[in-house]
mmCIF file of C-alpha atoms and ligand atoms in Angstrom:
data_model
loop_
_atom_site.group_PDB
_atom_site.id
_atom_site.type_symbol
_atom_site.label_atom_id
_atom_site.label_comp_id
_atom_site.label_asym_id
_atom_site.label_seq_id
_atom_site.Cartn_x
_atom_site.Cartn_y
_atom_site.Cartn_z
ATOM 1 C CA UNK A 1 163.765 60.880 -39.378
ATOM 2 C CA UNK A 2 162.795 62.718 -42.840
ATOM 3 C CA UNK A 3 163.926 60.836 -45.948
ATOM 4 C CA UNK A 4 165.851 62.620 -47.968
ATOM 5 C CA UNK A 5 166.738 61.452 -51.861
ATOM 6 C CA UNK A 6 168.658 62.482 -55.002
ATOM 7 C CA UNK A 7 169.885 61.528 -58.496
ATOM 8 C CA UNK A 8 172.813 61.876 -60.259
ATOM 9 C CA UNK A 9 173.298 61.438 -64.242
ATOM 10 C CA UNK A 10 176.004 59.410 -64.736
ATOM 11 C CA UNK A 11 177.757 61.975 -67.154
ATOM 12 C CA UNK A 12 181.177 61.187 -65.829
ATOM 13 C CA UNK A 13 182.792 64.850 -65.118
ATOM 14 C CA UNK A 14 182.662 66.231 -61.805
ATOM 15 C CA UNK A 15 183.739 69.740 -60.903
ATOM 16 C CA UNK A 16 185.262 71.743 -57.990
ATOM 17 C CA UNK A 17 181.618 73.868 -58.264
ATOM 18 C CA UNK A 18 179.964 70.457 -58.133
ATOM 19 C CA UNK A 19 181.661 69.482 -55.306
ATOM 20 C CA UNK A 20 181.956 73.009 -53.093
ATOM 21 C CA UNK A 21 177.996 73.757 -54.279
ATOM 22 C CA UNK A 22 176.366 69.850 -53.682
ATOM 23 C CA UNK A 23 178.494 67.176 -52.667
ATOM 24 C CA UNK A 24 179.988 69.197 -49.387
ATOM 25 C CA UNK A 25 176.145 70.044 -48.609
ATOM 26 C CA UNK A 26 174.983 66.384 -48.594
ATOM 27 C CA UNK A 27 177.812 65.176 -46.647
ATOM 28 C CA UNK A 28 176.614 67.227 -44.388
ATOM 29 C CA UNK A 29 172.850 66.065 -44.885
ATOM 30 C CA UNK A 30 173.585 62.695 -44.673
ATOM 31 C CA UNK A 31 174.016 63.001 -40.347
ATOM 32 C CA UNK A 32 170.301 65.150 -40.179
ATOM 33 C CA UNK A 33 168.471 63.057 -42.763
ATOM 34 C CA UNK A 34 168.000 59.263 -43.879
ATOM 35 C CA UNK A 35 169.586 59.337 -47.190
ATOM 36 C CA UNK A 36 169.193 58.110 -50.531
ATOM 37 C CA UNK A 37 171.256 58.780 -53.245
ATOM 38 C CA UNK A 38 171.180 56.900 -56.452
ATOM 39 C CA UNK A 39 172.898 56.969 -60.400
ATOM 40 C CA UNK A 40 169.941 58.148 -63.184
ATOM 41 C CA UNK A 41 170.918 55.762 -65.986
ATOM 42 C CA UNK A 42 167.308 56.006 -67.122
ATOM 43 C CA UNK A 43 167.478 59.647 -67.588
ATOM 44 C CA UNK A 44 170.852 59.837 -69.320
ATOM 45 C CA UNK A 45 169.275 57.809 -72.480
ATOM 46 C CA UNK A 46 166.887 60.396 -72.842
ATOM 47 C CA UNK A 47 169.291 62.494 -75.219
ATOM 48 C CA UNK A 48 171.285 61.046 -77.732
ATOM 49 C CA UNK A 49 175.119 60.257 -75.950
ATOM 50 C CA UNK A 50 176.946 58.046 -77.899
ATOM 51 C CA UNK A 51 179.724 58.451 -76.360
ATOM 52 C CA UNK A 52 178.696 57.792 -72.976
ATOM 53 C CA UNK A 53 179.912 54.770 -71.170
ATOM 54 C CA UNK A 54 176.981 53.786 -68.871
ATOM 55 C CA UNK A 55 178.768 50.929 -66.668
ATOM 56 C CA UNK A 56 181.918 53.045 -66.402
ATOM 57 C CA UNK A 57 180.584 55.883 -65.451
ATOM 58 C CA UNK A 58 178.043 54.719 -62.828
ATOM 59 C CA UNK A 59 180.903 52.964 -61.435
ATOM 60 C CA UNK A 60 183.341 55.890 -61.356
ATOM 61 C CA UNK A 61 180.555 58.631 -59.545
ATOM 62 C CA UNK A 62 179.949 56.133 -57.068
ATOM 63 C CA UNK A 63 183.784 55.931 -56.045
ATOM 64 C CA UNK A 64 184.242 59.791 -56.382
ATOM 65 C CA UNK A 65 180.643 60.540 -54.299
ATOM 66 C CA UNK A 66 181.916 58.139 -51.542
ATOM 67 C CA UNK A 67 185.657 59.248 -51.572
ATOM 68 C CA UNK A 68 184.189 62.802 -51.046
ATOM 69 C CA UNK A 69 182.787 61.569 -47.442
ATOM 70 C CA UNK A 70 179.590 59.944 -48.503
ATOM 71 C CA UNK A 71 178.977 57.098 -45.931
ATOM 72 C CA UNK A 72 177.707 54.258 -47.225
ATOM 73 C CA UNK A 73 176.387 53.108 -43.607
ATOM 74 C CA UNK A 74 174.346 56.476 -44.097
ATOM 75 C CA UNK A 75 172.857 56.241 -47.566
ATOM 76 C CA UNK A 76 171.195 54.187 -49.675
ATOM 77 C CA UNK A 77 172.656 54.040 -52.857
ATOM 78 C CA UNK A 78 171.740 52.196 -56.000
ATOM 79 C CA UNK A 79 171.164 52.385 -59.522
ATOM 80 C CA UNK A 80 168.004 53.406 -60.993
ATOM 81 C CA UNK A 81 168.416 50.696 -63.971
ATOM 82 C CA UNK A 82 168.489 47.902 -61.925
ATOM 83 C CA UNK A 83 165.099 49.233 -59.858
ATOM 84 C CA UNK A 84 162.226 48.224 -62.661
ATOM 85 C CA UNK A 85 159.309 49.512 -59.913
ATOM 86 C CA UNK A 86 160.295 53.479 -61.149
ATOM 87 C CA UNK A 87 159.705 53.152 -64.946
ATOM 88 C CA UNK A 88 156.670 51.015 -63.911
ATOM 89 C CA UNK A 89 155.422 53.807 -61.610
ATOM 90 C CA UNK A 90 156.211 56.128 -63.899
ATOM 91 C CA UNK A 91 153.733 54.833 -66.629
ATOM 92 C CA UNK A 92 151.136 55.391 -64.230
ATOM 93 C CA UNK A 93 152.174 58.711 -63.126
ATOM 94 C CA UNK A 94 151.827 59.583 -67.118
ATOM 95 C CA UNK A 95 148.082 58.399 -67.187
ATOM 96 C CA UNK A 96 148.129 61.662 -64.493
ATOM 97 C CA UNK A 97 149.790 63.791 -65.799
ATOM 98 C CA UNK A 98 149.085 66.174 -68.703
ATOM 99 C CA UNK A 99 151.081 67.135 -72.148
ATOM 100 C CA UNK A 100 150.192 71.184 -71.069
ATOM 101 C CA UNK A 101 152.482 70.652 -68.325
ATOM 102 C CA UNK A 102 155.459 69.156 -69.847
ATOM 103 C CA UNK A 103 155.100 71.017 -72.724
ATOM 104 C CA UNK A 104 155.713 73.748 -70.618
ATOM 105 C CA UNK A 105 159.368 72.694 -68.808
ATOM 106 C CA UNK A 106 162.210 74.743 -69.662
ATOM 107 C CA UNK A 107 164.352 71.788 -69.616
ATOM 108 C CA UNK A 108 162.667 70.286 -72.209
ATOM 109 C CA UNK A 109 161.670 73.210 -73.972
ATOM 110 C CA UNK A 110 165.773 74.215 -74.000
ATOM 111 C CA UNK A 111 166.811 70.834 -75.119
ATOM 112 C CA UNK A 112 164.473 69.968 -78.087
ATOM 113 C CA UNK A 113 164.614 73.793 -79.548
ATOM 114 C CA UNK A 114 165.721 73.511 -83.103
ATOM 115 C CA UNK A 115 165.477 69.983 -83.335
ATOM 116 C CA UNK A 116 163.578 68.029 -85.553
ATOM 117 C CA UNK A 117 164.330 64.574 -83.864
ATOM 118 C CA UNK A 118 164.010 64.638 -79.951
ATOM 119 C CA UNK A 119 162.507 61.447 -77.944
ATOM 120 C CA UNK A 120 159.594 60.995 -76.631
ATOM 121 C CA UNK A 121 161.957 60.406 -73.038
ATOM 122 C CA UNK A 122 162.931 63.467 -73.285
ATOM 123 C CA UNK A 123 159.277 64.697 -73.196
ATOM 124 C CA UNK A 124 158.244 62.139 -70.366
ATOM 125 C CA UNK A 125 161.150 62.961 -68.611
ATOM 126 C CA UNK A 126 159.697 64.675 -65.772
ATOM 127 C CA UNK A 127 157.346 62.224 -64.681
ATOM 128 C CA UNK A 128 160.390 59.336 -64.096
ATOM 129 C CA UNK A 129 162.027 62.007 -61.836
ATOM 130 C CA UNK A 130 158.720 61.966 -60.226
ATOM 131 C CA UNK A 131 158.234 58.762 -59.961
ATOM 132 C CA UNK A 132 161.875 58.385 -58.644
ATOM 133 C CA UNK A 133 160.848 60.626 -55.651
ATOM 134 C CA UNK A 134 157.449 59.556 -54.900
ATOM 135 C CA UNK A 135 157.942 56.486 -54.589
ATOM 136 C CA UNK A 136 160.064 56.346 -51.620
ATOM 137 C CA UNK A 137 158.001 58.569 -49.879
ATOM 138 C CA UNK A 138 161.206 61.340 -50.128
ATOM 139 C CA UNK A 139 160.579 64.650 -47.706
ATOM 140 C CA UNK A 140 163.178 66.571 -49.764
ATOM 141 C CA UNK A 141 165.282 66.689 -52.697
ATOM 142 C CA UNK A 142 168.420 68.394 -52.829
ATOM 143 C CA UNK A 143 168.936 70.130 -56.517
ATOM 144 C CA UNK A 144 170.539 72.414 -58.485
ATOM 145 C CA UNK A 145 167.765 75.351 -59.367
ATOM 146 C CA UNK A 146 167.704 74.106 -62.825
ATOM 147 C CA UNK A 147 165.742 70.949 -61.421
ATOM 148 C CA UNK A 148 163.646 72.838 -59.006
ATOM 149 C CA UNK A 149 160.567 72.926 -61.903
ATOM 150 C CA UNK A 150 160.802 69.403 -62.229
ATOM 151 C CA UNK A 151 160.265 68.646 -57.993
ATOM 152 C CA UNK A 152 157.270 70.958 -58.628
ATOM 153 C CA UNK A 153 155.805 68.839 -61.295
ATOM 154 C CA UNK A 154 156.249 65.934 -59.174
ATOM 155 C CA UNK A 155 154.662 68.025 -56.402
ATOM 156 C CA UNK A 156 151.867 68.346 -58.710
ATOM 157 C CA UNK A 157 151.380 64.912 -59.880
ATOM 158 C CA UNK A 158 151.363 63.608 -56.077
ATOM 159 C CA UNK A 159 149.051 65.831 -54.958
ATOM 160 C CA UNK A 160 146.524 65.093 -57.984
ATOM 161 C CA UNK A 161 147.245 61.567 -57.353
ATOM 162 C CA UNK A 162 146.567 61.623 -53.883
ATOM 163 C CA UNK A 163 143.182 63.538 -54.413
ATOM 164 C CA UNK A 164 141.965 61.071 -57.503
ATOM 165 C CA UNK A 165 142.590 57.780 -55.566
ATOM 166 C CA UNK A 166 143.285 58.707 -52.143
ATOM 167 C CA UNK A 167 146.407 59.693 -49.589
ATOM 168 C CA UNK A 168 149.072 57.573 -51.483
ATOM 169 C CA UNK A 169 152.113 59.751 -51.758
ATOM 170 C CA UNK A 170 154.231 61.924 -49.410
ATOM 171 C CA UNK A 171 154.753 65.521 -51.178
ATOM 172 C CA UNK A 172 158.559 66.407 -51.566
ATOM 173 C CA UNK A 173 160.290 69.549 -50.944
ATOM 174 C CA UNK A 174 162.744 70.738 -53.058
ATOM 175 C CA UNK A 175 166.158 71.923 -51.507
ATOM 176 C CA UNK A 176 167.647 74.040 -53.338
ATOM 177 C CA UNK A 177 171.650 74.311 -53.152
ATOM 178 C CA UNK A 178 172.378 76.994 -54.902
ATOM 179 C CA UNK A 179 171.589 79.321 -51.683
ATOM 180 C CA UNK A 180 175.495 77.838 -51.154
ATOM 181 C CA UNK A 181 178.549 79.262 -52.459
ATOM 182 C CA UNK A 182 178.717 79.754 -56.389
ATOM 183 C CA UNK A 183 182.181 78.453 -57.284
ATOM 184 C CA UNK A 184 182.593 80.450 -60.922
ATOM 185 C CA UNK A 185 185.149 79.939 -63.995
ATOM 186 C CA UNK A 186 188.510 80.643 -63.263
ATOM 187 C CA UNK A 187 189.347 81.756 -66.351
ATOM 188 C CA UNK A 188 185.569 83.672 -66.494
ATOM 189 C CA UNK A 189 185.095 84.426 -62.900
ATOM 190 C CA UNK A 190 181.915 86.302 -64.319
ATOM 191 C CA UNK A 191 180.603 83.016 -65.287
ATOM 192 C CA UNK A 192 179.801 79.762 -62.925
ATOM 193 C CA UNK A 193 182.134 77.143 -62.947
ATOM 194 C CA UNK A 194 180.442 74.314 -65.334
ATOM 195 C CA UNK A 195 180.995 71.382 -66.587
ATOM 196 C CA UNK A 196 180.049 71.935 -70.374
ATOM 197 C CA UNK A 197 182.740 75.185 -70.289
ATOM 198 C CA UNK A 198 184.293 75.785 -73.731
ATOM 199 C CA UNK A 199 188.050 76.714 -71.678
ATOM 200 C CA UNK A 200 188.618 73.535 -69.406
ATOM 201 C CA UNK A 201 191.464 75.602 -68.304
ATOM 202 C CA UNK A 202 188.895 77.650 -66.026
ATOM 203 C CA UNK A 203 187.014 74.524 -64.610
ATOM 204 C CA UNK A 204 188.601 72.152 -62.012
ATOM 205 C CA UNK A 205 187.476 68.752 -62.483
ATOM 206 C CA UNK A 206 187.950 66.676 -59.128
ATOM 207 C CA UNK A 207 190.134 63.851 -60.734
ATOM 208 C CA UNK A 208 192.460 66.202 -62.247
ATOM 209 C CA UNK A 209 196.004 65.742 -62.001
ATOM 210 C CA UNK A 210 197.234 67.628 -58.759
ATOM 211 C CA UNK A 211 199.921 69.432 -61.004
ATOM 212 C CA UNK A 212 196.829 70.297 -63.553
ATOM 213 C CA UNK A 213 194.654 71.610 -60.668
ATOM 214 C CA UNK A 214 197.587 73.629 -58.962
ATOM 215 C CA UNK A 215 198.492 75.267 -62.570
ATOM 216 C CA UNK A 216 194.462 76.104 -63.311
ATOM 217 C CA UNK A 217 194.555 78.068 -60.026
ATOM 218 C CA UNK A 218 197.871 79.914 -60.700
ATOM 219 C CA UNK A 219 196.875 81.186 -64.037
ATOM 220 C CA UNK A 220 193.359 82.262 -62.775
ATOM 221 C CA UNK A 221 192.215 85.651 -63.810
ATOM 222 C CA UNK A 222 192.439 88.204 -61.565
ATOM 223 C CA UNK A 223 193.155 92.443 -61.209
ATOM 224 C CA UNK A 224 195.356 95.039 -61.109
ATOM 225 C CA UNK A 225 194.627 96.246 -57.759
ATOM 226 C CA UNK A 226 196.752 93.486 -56.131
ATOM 227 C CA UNK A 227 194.835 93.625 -53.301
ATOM 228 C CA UNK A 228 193.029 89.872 -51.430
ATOM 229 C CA UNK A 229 189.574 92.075 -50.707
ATOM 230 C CA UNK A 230 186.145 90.099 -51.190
ATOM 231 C CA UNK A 231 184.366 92.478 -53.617
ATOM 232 C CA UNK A 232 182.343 90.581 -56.542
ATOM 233 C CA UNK A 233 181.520 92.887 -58.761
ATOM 234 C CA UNK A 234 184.556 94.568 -58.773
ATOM 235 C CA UNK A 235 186.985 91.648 -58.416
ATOM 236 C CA UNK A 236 185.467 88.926 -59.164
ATOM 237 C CA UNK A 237 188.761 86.845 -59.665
ATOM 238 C CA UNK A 238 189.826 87.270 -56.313
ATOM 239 C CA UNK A 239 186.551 86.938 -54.789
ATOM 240 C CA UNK A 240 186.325 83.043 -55.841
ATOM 241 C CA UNK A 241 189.606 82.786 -55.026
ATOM 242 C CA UNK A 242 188.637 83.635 -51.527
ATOM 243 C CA UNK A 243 185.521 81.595 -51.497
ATOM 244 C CA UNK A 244 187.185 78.924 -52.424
ATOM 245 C CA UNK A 245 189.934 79.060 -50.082
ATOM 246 C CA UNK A 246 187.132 79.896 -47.207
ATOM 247 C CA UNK A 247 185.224 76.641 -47.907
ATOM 248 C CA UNK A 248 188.155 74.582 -47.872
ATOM 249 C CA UNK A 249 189.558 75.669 -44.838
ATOM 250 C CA UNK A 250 186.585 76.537 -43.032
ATOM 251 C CA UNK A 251 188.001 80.233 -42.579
ATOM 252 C CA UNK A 252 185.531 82.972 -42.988
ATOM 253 C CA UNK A 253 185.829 85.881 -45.790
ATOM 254 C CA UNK A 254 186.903 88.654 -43.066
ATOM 255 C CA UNK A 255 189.588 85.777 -41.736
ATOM 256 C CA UNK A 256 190.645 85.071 -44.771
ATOM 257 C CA UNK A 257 191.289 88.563 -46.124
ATOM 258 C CA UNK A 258 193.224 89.359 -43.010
ATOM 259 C CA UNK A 259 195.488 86.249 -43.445
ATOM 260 C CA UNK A 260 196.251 87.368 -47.044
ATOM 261 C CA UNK A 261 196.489 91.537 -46.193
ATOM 262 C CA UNK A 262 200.094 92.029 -46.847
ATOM 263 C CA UNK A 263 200.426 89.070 -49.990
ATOM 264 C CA UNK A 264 200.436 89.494 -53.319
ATOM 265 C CA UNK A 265 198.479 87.524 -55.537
ATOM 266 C CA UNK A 266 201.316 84.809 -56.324
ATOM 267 C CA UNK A 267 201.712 84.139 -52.608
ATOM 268 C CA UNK A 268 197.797 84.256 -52.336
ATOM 269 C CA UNK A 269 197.152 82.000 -55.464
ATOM 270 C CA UNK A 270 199.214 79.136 -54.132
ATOM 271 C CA UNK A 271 197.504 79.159 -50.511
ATOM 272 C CA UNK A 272 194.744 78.412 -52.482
ATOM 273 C CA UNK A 273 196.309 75.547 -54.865
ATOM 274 C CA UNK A 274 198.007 73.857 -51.674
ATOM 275 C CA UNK A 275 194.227 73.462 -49.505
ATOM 276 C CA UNK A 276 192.870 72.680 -53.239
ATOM 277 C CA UNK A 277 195.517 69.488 -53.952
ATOM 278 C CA UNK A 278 195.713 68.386 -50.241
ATOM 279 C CA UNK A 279 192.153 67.727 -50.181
ATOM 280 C CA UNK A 280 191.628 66.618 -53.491
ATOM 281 C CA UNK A 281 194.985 64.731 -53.235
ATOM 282 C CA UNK A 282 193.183 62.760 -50.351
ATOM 283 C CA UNK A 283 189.113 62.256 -52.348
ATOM 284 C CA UNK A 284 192.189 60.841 -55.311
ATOM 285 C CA UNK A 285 193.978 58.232 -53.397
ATOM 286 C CA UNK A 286 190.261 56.997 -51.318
ATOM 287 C CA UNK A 287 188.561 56.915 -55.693
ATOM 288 C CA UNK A 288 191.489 54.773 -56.756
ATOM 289 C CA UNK A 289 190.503 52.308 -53.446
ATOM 290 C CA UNK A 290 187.205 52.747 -54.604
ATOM 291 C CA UNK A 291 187.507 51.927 -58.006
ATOM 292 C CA UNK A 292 190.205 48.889 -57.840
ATOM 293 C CA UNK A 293 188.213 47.341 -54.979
ATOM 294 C CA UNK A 294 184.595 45.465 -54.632
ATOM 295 C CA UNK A 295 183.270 47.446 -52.129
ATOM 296 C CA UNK A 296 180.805 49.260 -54.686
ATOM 297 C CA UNK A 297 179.684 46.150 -55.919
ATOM 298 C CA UNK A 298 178.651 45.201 -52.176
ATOM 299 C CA UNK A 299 176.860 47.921 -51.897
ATOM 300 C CA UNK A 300 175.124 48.607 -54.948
ATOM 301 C CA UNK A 301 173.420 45.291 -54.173
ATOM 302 C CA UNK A 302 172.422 46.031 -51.031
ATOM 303 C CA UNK A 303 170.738 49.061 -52.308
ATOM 304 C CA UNK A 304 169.513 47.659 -55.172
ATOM 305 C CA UNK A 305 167.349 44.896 -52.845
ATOM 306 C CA UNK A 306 166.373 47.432 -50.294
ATOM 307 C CA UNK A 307 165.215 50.008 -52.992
ATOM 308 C CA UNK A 308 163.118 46.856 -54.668
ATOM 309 C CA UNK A 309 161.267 45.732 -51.618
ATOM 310 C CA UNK A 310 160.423 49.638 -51.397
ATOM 311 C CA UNK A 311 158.998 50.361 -54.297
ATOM 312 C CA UNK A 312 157.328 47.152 -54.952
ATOM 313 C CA UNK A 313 155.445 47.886 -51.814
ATOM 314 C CA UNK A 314 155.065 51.386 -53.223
ATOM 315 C CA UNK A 315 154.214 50.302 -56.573
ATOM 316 C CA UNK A 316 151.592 47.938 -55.392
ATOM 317 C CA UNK A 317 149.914 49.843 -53.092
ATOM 318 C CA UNK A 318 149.317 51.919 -56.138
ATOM 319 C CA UNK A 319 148.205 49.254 -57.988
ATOM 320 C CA UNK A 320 145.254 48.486 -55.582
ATOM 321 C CA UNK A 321 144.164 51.984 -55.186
ATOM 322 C CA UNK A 322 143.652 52.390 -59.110
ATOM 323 C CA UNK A 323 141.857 48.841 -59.043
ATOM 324 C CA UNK A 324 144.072 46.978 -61.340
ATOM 325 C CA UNK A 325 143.491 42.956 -61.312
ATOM 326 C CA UNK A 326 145.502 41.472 -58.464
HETATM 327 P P1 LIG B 401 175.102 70.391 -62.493
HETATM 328 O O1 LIG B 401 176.550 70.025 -62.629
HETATM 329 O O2 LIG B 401 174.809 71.716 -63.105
HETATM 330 O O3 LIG B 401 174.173 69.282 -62.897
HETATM 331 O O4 LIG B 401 174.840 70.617 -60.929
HETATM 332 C C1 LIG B 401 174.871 69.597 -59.968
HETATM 333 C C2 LIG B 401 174.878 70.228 -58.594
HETATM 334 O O5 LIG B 401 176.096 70.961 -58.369
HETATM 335 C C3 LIG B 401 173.762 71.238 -58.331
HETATM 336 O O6 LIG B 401 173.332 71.118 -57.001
HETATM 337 C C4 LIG B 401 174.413 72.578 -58.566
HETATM 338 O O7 LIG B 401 173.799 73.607 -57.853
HETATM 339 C C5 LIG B 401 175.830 72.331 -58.074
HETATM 340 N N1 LIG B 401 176.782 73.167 -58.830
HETATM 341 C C6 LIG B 401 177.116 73.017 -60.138
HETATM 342 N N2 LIG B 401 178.032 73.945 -60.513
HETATM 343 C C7 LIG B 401 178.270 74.714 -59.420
HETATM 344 C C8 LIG B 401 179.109 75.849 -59.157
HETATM 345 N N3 LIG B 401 179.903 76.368 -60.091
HETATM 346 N N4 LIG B 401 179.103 76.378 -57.912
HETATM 347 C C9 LIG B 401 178.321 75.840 -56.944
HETATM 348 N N5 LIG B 401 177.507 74.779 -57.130
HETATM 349 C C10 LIG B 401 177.471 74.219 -58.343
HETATM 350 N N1 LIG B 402 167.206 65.162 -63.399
HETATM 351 C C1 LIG B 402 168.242 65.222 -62.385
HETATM 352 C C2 LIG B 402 169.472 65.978 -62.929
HETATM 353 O O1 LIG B 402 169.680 65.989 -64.114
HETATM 354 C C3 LIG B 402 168.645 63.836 -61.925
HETATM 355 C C4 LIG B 402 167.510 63.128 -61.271
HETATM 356 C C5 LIG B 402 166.772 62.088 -61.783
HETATM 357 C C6 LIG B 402 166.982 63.411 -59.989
HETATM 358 N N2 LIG B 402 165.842 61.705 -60.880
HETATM 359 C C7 LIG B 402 165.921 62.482 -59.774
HETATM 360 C C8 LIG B 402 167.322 64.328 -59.003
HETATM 361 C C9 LIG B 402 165.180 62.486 -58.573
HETATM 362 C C10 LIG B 402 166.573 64.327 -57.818
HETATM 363 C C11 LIG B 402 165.511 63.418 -57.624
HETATM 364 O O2 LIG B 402 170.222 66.507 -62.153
#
């Protein structure tokens, strides 16, 4: 079976794009692929966050990413902190990797433009992602396409790797989720639905309140033409609407255009809010469990001594090929 692997910065807001566009698709993975799936602490240092509670907020996208269907029978799932093999790794992966090449990632060029003070983490950053991949052999990543440079780099830095010291590393594949359904602002439908959105009144965020969630919908922009037709350019209101409804139900656009041909968009809007709340109603009440129980606990443990023996085995393997004392 391929291994399949992905991180997740503990930033602590999850939307209704996050969860149509990645957490629906690796639900799904989870059956085709073995799965790991694990909280990037280390990378959420990297800019300055004082406001971020790390413990908390591991804690709480753990409970949300399993109340959303992801089986913990089916994934490994642990937190990158408590694994000390990938910032050891990743020191080596520096010594092979070059300051050109980071110097040239947009994610680093977008985040330290204009600024005097930026840390040398947020330069490195890259190669801990790497090193996070590689070293559990991982066939593909699932990402959003703003990552998609950094599994290259990785890419990169395996394949030198490998031809320096010999076949050591498995090179990853990027999978690339945004060839999925773009969920977009509801107040904005021109715009995608994100989490760093100015209005919050145009982004769902899964643990909204149900009465929050069902209000966002009903004041979502729309037209004039009063009309439920899929058209994006034209009506790009409705259009969301409709592929948000579609992805929820399982209906397809041409089904779910004839369902809606004689509504109006009140009728229309609240079809939508009712499959919205239901579902999210039900990921609610299984995060609470989550959260007020010490199943997480169980299981980050579990992952956190299966990911060790990994990567130690990983790590020194390494070790020996470079020809470090042993
Ligand atoms: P981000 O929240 O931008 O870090 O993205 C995390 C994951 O969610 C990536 O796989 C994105 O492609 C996906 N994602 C984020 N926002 C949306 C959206 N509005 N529609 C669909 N997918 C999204
Ligand atoms: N950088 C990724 C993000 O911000 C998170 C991440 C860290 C990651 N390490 C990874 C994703 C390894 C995939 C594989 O979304």
């Amino acid at each position: 079976m391929k291994r399949m692997l992905t991180g997740l910065q503990p930033t602590g807001v999850i939307t209704l794009g996050n969860y149509i566009g990645a957490i629906k698709q690796m639900v799904k993975y989870q059956d085709e692929y073995e799965s790991f799936l694990f909280v990037a602490d280390l990378h959420a240092i990297t800019v300055p966050n004082s406001n971020i509670n790390l413990k908390e907020n591991t804690r709480s996208l753990i409970a949300l990413y399993l109340a959303c269907g992801i089986d913990p029978k089916k994934n490994t799932i642990f937190v990158q902190s408590q694994n000390e093999y990938h910032a050891n790794l990743s020191w080596i992966l520096e010594c092979n990797t070059y300051f050109g090449e980071l110097s040239r990632m947009h994610q680093f060029k977008e985040k330290s433009k204009g600024k005097e003070n930026f840390t040398a983490g947020l330069f490195t950053y890259p190669v801990l992602m790497a090193s996070d991949i590689i070293i559990y052999d991982a066939d593909y990543v699932p990402v959003g396409i703003d990552q998609k440079q950094h599994v290259e780099i990785a890419r990169d830095i395996a394949i030198r790797f490998n031809k320096k010291y010999g076949d050591t590393f498995i090179i990853p594949e990027p999978i690339i989720s945004e060839t999925g359904t773009k969920i977009m602002d509801l107040i904005d439908p021109t715009k995608k639905m994100s989490k760093s959105s100015e209005n919050q009144n145009g982004v769902i965020r899964l643990l909204d309140e149900p009465e929050t969630i069902r209000k966002k919908i009903m004041r979502a922009t729309t037209d004039s033409e009063m009309l439920v037709k899929f058209d994006e350019e034209n009506k790009p209101g409705i259009s969301n609407l409709i592929n948000i409804y579609s992805s929820f139900t399982g209906k397809t656009v041409s089904e779910v255009e004839e369902q809606f041909k004689d509504s109006n968009y009140g009728t229309f809007k609240k079809a939508v809010a009712d499959v919205v709340v239901s579902e999210l109603e039900k990921i609610q009440i299984k995060y609470n469990e989550y959260i007020n129980g010490t199943e997480i606990d169980q299981i980050l443990k579990e992952g956190r001594e299966k990911t060790r023996m990994y990567a130690k085995a990983k790590y020194d393997a390494v070790k020996r090929k470079i020809g470090f004392y042993e």
